Amino acid sequence: MSPLEIFAVIISIIGVTLTIKRNMWCWVFNFFAFVLYAYLFFEFKLYGETILQVFFMVVNFYGFYHWLKGKQQDHEIRIEPIAVQTVILQMIIAVAGGVIFGLSLHYFTDAALPMLDSQLAAFSLLATYWTSRKHIATWVLWVFVDIVYVGMFMYKELFLTAALYAAFVGLAAFGWWQWEQVKKKQSASMYKGI
């Protein structure tokens, strides 16, 4: 457990908590958490996670822009629906991308856990995209992905990060519940406005 890991954990918790609250500052804290974890994961030869953090940085700017644009139009961050067919298609794409990425890590690097690392990276990217689009499905996916992350980080002896991801499971479940409550309020206010 290094000071870097401790700091990354604290920044990550703040970022996820702000995301649950639909606070625009979440994107700033999450960006710094991605930078810190990119460096940490590289040290532990979790290259899929390292590359994932770089992608997170890019998607972070997209998410910030998308939320800011929505806030300017509605004066609040509105939760958006997603079709079941879209969920299935995007999950199939994530699996295929994860396999291709995993094979690349396996054959071209000394990655510690190439296939697991790559699949988690692919589904994390999908969940982050769903977060940027304000889909409640993001929280459901994060619950499952974070549970698997806990096991992987324990295996790699990143125990504080494993504890962080265990906390993320609880935060994701809470985020799911919280966003459902907001969605109900938004639906009720739209219904009253008709």
PDB file of C-alpha atoms in Angstrom:
ATOM      1  CA  MET A   1       0.000   0.000   0.000  1.00  0.00           C
ATOM      2  CA  SER A   2       1.729   3.127  -1.248  1.00  0.00           C
ATOM      3  CA  PRO A   3       0.930   6.812  -0.655  1.00  0.00           C
ATOM      4  CA  LEU A   4       0.014   6.968  -4.357  1.00  0.00           C
ATOM      5  CA  GLU A   5      -2.571   4.213  -3.946  1.00  0.00           C
ATOM      6  CA  ILE A   6      -4.008   5.864  -0.820  1.00  0.00           C
ATOM      7  CA  PHE A   7      -4.330   9.235  -2.588  1.00  0.00           C
ATOM      8  CA  ALA A   8      -5.850   7.603  -5.691  1.00  0.00           C
ATOM      9  CA  VAL A   9      -8.436   5.835  -3.519  1.00  0.00           C
ATOM     10  CA  ILE A  10      -9.481   9.072  -1.794  1.00  0.00           C
ATOM     11  CA  ILE A  11      -9.803  10.988  -5.075  1.00  0.00           C
ATOM     12  CA  SER A  12     -11.739   8.079  -6.631  1.00  0.00           C
ATOM     13  CA  ILE A  13     -14.260   7.927  -3.798  1.00  0.00           C
ATOM     14  CA  ILE A  14     -14.882  11.662  -4.069  1.00  0.00           C
ATOM     15  CA  GLY A  15     -15.316  11.372  -7.854  1.00  0.00           C
ATOM     16  CA  VAL A  16     -17.819   8.507  -7.695  1.00  0.00           C
ATOM     17  CA  THR A  17     -19.768  10.160  -4.886  1.00  0.00           C
ATOM     18  CA  LEU A  18     -20.070  13.350  -6.935  1.00  0.00           C
ATOM     19  CA  THR A  19     -21.168  11.269  -9.963  1.00  0.00           C
ATOM     20  CA  ILE A  20     -23.963   9.704  -7.914  1.00  0.00           C
ATOM     21  CA  LYS A  21     -25.077  13.201  -6.900  1.00  0.00           C
ATOM     22  CA  ARG A  22     -24.927  14.279 -10.575  1.00  0.00           C
ATOM     23  CA  ASN A  23     -22.482  17.039  -9.612  1.00  0.00           C
ATOM     24  CA  MET A  24     -20.377  18.446 -12.470  1.00  0.00           C
ATOM     25  CA  TRP A  25     -17.244  18.395 -10.265  1.00  0.00           C
ATOM     26  CA  CYS A  26     -17.261  14.594 -10.602  1.00  0.00           C
ATOM     27  CA  TRP A  27     -15.490  14.930 -13.950  1.00  0.00           C
ATOM     28  CA  VAL A  28     -12.549  16.858 -12.417  1.00  0.00           C
ATOM     29  CA  PHE A  29     -12.019  14.405  -9.554  1.00  0.00           C
ATOM     30  CA  ASN A  30     -12.474  11.400 -11.826  1.00  0.00           C
ATOM     31  CA  PHE A  31      -9.890  12.776 -14.268  1.00  0.00           C
ATOM     32  CA  PHE A  32      -7.260  13.050 -11.520  1.00  0.00           C
ATOM     33  CA  ALA A  33      -8.127   9.567 -10.275  1.00  0.00           C
ATOM     34  CA  PHE A  34      -7.582   8.203 -13.808  1.00  0.00           C
ATOM     35  CA  VAL A  35      -4.149   9.832 -14.009  1.00  0.00           C
ATOM     36  CA  LEU A  36      -3.087   8.421 -10.638  1.00  0.00           C
ATOM     37  CA  TYR A  37      -4.366   4.933 -11.398  1.00  0.00           C
ATOM     38  CA  ALA A  38      -2.800   4.882 -14.877  1.00  0.00           C
ATOM     39  CA  TYR A  39       0.590   5.242 -13.236  1.00  0.00           C
ATOM     40  CA  LEU A  40      -0.178   2.737 -10.457  1.00  0.00           C
ATOM     41  CA  PHE A  41      -1.541   0.063 -12.805  1.00  0.00           C
ATOM     42  CA  PHE A  42       1.449   0.434 -15.124  1.00  0.00           C
ATOM     43  CA  GLU A  43       3.728  -0.327 -12.176  1.00  0.00           C
ATOM     44  CA  PHE A  44       1.767  -3.550 -11.547  1.00  0.00           C
ATOM     45  CA  LYS A  45       1.793  -4.636 -15.222  1.00  0.00           C
ATOM     46  CA  LEU A  46      -1.959  -4.299 -15.562  1.00  0.00           C
ATOM     47  CA  TYR A  47      -1.605  -2.773 -19.003  1.00  0.00           C
ATOM     48  CA  GLY A  48      -5.260  -3.141 -19.912  1.00  0.00           C
ATOM     49  CA  GLU A  49      -6.150  -1.084 -16.859  1.00  0.00           C
ATOM     50  CA  THR A  50      -3.404   1.424 -17.695  1.00  0.00           C
ATOM     51  CA  ILE A  51      -4.728   1.917 -21.218  1.00  0.00           C
ATOM     52  CA  LEU A  52      -8.259   1.993 -19.831  1.00  0.00           C
ATOM     53  CA  GLN A  53      -7.345   4.944 -17.620  1.00  0.00           C
ATOM     54  CA  VAL A  54      -6.108   6.829 -20.709  1.00  0.00           C
ATOM     55  CA  PHE A  55      -9.412   6.098 -22.473  1.00  0.00           C
ATOM     56  CA  PHE A  56     -11.239   7.200 -19.329  1.00  0.00           C
ATOM     57  CA  MET A  57      -9.414  10.529 -19.531  1.00  0.00           C
ATOM     58  CA  VAL A  58     -10.686  11.042 -23.085  1.00  0.00           C
ATOM     59  CA  VAL A  59     -14.240   9.902 -22.310  1.00  0.00           C
ATOM     60  CA  ASN A  60     -14.123  12.129 -19.228  1.00  0.00           C
ATOM     61  CA  PHE A  61     -13.988  15.219 -21.454  1.00  0.00           C
ATOM     62  CA  TYR A  62     -16.877  13.870 -23.538  1.00  0.00           C
ATOM     63  CA  GLY A  63     -18.923  13.196 -20.400  1.00  0.00           C
ATOM     64  CA  PHE A  64     -18.210  16.642 -18.998  1.00  0.00           C
ATOM     65  CA  TYR A  65     -19.285  18.264 -22.275  1.00  0.00           C
ATOM     66  CA  HIS A  66     -22.423  16.102 -22.567  1.00  0.00           C
ATOM     67  CA  TRP A  67     -23.507  16.792 -18.983  1.00  0.00           C
ATOM     68  CA  LEU A  68     -22.742  20.513 -19.318  1.00  0.00           C
ATOM     69  CA  LYS A  69     -24.746  20.708 -22.545  1.00  0.00           C
ATOM     70  CA  GLY A  70     -27.689  18.908 -20.908  1.00  0.00           C
ATOM     71  CA  LYS A  71     -27.500  21.136 -17.865  1.00  0.00           C
ATOM     72  CA  GLN A  72     -27.580  24.267 -19.999  1.00  0.00           C
ATOM     73  CA  GLN A  73     -30.691  23.020 -21.790  1.00  0.00           C
ATOM     74  CA  ASP A  74     -32.617  21.678 -18.782  1.00  0.00           C
ATOM     75  CA  HIS A  75     -30.847  23.419 -15.852  1.00  0.00           C
ATOM     76  CA  GLU A  76     -30.314  19.972 -14.352  1.00  0.00           C
ATOM     77  CA  ILE A  77     -28.700  16.669 -15.267  1.00  0.00           C
ATOM     78  CA  ARG A  78     -31.550  14.585 -16.702  1.00  0.00           C
ATOM     79  CA  ILE A  79     -31.433  10.798 -16.672  1.00  0.00           C
ATOM     80  CA  GLU A  80     -31.921   9.313 -20.136  1.00  0.00           C
ATOM     81  CA  PRO A  81     -33.488   5.930 -21.103  1.00  0.00           C
ATOM     82  CA  ILE A  82     -31.657   3.253 -23.104  1.00  0.00           C
ATOM     83  CA  ALA A  83     -33.280   0.580 -25.276  1.00  0.00           C
ATOM     84  CA  VAL A  84     -32.727  -3.098 -24.420  1.00  0.00           C
ATOM     85  CA  GLN A  85     -31.554  -3.770 -28.005  1.00  0.00           C
ATOM     86  CA  THR A  86     -28.925  -1.039 -27.622  1.00  0.00           C
ATOM     87  CA  VAL A  87     -27.730  -2.542 -24.338  1.00  0.00           C
ATOM     88  CA  ILE A  88     -27.357  -5.998 -25.916  1.00  0.00           C
ATOM     89  CA  LEU A  89     -25.582  -4.699 -29.015  1.00  0.00           C
ATOM     90  CA  GLN A  90     -23.171  -2.557 -27.017  1.00  0.00           C
ATOM     91  CA  MET A  91     -22.391  -5.439 -24.641  1.00  0.00           C
ATOM     92  CA  ILE A  92     -21.609  -7.729 -27.600  1.00  0.00           C
ATOM     93  CA  ILE A  93     -19.277  -5.051 -28.964  1.00  0.00           C
ATOM     94  CA  ALA A  94     -17.613  -4.783 -25.542  1.00  0.00           C
ATOM     95  CA  VAL A  95     -17.033  -8.562 -25.391  1.00  0.00           C
ATOM     96  CA  ALA A  96     -15.566  -8.628 -28.918  1.00  0.00           C
ATOM     97  CA  GLY A  97     -13.366  -5.609 -28.217  1.00  0.00           C
ATOM     98  CA  GLY A  98     -12.221  -7.177 -24.962  1.00  0.00           C
ATOM     99  CA  VAL A  99     -11.227 -10.417 -26.698  1.00  0.00           C
ATOM    100  CA  ILE A 100      -9.244  -8.587 -29.387  1.00  0.00           C
ATOM    101  CA  PHE A 101      -7.566  -6.387 -26.788  1.00  0.00           C
ATOM    102  CA  GLY A 102      -6.857  -9.391 -24.539  1.00  0.00           C
ATOM    103  CA  LEU A 103      -5.216 -11.343 -27.359  1.00  0.00           C
ATOM    104  CA  SER A 104      -3.096  -8.293 -28.164  1.00  0.00           C
ATOM    105  CA  LEU A 105      -1.998  -8.016 -24.541  1.00  0.00           C
ATOM    106  CA  HIS A 106      -1.314 -11.754 -24.375  1.00  0.00           C
ATOM    107  CA  TYR A 107       0.859 -11.913 -27.490  1.00  0.00           C
ATOM    108  CA  PHE A 108       2.581  -8.524 -27.423  1.00  0.00           C
ATOM    109  CA  THR A 109       3.135  -7.661 -23.745  1.00  0.00           C
ATOM    110  CA  ASP A 110       4.063  -9.238 -20.429  1.00  0.00           C
ATOM    111  CA  ALA A 111       0.615  -8.379 -19.028  1.00  0.00           C
ATOM    112  CA  ALA A 112      -0.219 -10.158 -15.800  1.00  0.00           C
ATOM    113  CA  LEU A 113      -3.847 -11.094 -16.564  1.00  0.00           C
ATOM    114  CA  PRO A 114      -4.439 -10.191 -20.215  1.00  0.00           C
ATOM    115  CA  MET A 115      -7.901 -11.650 -20.866  1.00  0.00           C
ATOM    116  CA  LEU A 116      -9.477 -10.693 -17.546  1.00  0.00           C
ATOM    117  CA  ASP A 117      -7.813  -7.294 -17.629  1.00  0.00           C
ATOM    118  CA  SER A 118      -9.036  -6.614 -21.168  1.00  0.00           C
ATOM    119  CA  GLN A 119     -12.631  -7.717 -20.563  1.00  0.00           C
ATOM    120  CA  LEU A 120     -12.857  -5.577 -17.448  1.00  0.00           C
ATOM    121  CA  ALA A 121     -11.394  -2.675 -19.423  1.00  0.00           C
ATOM    122  CA  ALA A 122     -13.934  -3.131 -22.221  1.00  0.00           C
ATOM    123  CA  PHE A 123     -16.923  -3.271 -19.874  1.00  0.00           C
ATOM    124  CA  SER A 124     -15.578  -0.354 -17.844  1.00  0.00           C
ATOM    125  CA  LEU A 125     -15.399   1.720 -21.017  1.00  0.00           C
ATOM    126  CA  LEU A 126     -18.980   0.785 -21.821  1.00  0.00           C
ATOM    127  CA  ALA A 127     -20.105   1.698 -18.302  1.00  0.00           C
ATOM    128  CA  THR A 128     -18.276   5.027 -18.530  1.00  0.00           C
ATOM    129  CA  TYR A 129     -19.923   5.744 -21.875  1.00  0.00           C
ATOM    130  CA  TRP A 130     -23.312   4.965 -20.325  1.00  0.00           C
ATOM    131  CA  THR A 131     -22.472   7.322 -17.437  1.00  0.00           C
ATOM    132  CA  SER A 132     -21.683  10.098 -19.910  1.00  0.00           C
ATOM    133  CA  ARG A 133     -25.044   9.445 -21.614  1.00  0.00           C
ATOM    134  CA  LYS A 134     -26.813   9.452 -18.211  1.00  0.00           C
ATOM    135  CA  HIS A 135     -28.225   5.909 -18.470  1.00  0.00           C
ATOM    136  CA  ILE A 136     -29.194   4.175 -15.211  1.00  0.00           C
ATOM    137  CA  ALA A 137     -27.874   0.934 -16.733  1.00  0.00           C
ATOM    138  CA  THR A 138     -24.388   2.255 -15.982  1.00  0.00           C
ATOM    139  CA  TRP A 139     -24.839   1.523 -12.284  1.00  0.00           C
ATOM    140  CA  VAL A 140     -26.029  -2.044 -12.874  1.00  0.00           C
ATOM    141  CA  LEU A 141     -22.997  -2.748 -15.058  1.00  0.00           C
ATOM    142  CA  TRP A 142     -20.642  -1.105 -12.560  1.00  0.00           C
ATOM    143  CA  VAL A 143     -21.927  -3.358  -9.749  1.00  0.00           C
ATOM    144  CA  PHE A 144     -20.957  -6.492 -11.675  1.00  0.00           C
ATOM    145  CA  VAL A 145     -17.699  -5.144 -13.085  1.00  0.00           C
ATOM    146  CA  ASP A 146     -16.548  -3.860  -9.703  1.00  0.00           C
ATOM    147  CA  ILE A 147     -17.206  -7.220  -8.037  1.00  0.00           C
ATOM    148  CA  VAL A 148     -14.835  -8.885 -10.523  1.00  0.00           C
ATOM    149  CA  TYR A 149     -12.309  -6.076 -10.056  1.00  0.00           C
ATOM    150  CA  VAL A 150     -12.224  -6.789  -6.310  1.00  0.00           C
ATOM    151  CA  GLY A 151     -11.052 -10.329  -7.013  1.00  0.00           C
ATOM    152  CA  MET A 152      -8.470  -9.267  -9.566  1.00  0.00           C
ATOM    153  CA  PHE A 153      -6.962  -6.594  -7.313  1.00  0.00           C
ATOM    154  CA  MET A 154      -6.823  -9.003  -4.373  1.00  0.00           C
ATOM    155  CA  TYR A 155      -4.990 -11.492  -6.590  1.00  0.00           C
ATOM    156  CA  LYS A 156      -2.491  -8.746  -7.544  1.00  0.00           C
ATOM    157  CA  GLU A 157      -2.148  -7.804  -3.847  1.00  0.00           C
ATOM    158  CA  LEU A 158      -3.495  -4.300  -4.402  1.00  0.00           C
ATOM    159  CA  PHE A 159      -5.546  -4.660  -1.252  1.00  0.00           C
ATOM    160  CA  LEU A 160      -6.435  -1.007  -0.753  1.00  0.00           C
ATOM    161  CA  THR A 161      -7.604  -0.774  -4.359  1.00  0.00           C
ATOM    162  CA  ALA A 162      -9.577  -4.012  -3.853  1.00  0.00           C
ATOM    163  CA  ALA A 163     -11.229  -2.386  -0.829  1.00  0.00           C
ATOM    164  CA  LEU A 164     -11.940   0.707  -2.951  1.00  0.00           C
ATOM    165  CA  TYR A 165     -13.655  -1.422  -5.597  1.00  0.00           C
ATOM    166  CA  ALA A 166     -15.631  -3.223  -2.893  1.00  0.00           C
ATOM    167  CA  ALA A 167     -16.787   0.231  -1.775  1.00  0.00           C
ATOM    168  CA  PHE A 168     -17.540   1.015  -5.435  1.00  0.00           C
ATOM    169  CA  VAL A 169     -19.934  -1.964  -5.478  1.00  0.00           C
ATOM    170  CA  GLY A 170     -21.878  -0.358  -2.650  1.00  0.00           C
ATOM    171  CA  LEU A 171     -21.643   3.103  -4.203  1.00  0.00           C
ATOM    172  CA  ALA A 172     -22.825   1.764  -7.566  1.00  0.00           C
ATOM    173  CA  ALA A 173     -25.799   0.070  -5.901  1.00  0.00           C
ATOM    174  CA  PHE A 174     -26.571   3.325  -4.097  1.00  0.00           C
ATOM    175  CA  GLY A 175     -26.122   5.270  -7.347  1.00  0.00           C
ATOM    176  CA  TRP A 176     -28.556   2.920  -9.036  1.00  0.00           C
ATOM    177  CA  TRP A 177     -31.140   3.520  -6.297  1.00  0.00           C
ATOM    178  CA  GLN A 178     -30.469   7.286  -6.234  1.00  0.00           C
ATOM    179  CA  TRP A 179     -30.816   7.687 -10.008  1.00  0.00           C
ATOM    180  CA  GLU A 180     -34.032   5.624  -9.954  1.00  0.00           C
ATOM    181  CA  GLN A 181     -35.470   8.088  -7.428  1.00  0.00           C
ATOM    182  CA  VAL A 182     -34.429  11.051  -9.587  1.00  0.00           C
ATOM    183  CA  LYS A 183     -35.847   9.369 -12.695  1.00  0.00           C
ATOM    184  CA  LYS A 184     -39.204   8.937 -10.951  1.00  0.00           C
ATOM    185  CA  LYS A 185     -39.229  12.619  -9.965  1.00  0.00           C
ATOM    186  CA  GLN A 186     -38.263  13.678 -13.489  1.00  0.00           C
ATOM    187  CA  SER A 187     -40.989  11.464 -14.982  1.00  0.00           C
ATOM    188  CA  ALA A 188     -43.562  12.845 -12.552  1.00  0.00           C
ATOM    189  CA  SER A 189     -42.629  16.450 -13.349  1.00  0.00           C
ATOM    190  CA  MET A 190     -42.786  15.741 -17.097  1.00  0.00           C
ATOM    191  CA  TYR A 191     -46.221  14.131 -16.639  1.00  0.00           C
ATOM    192  CA  LYS A 192     -47.480  17.172 -14.686  1.00  0.00           C
ATOM    193  CA  GLY A 193     -46.152  19.483 -17.387  1.00  0.00           C
ATOM    194  CA  ILE A 194     -48.240  17.813 -20.132  1.00  0.00           C
TER     195      ILE A 194
END
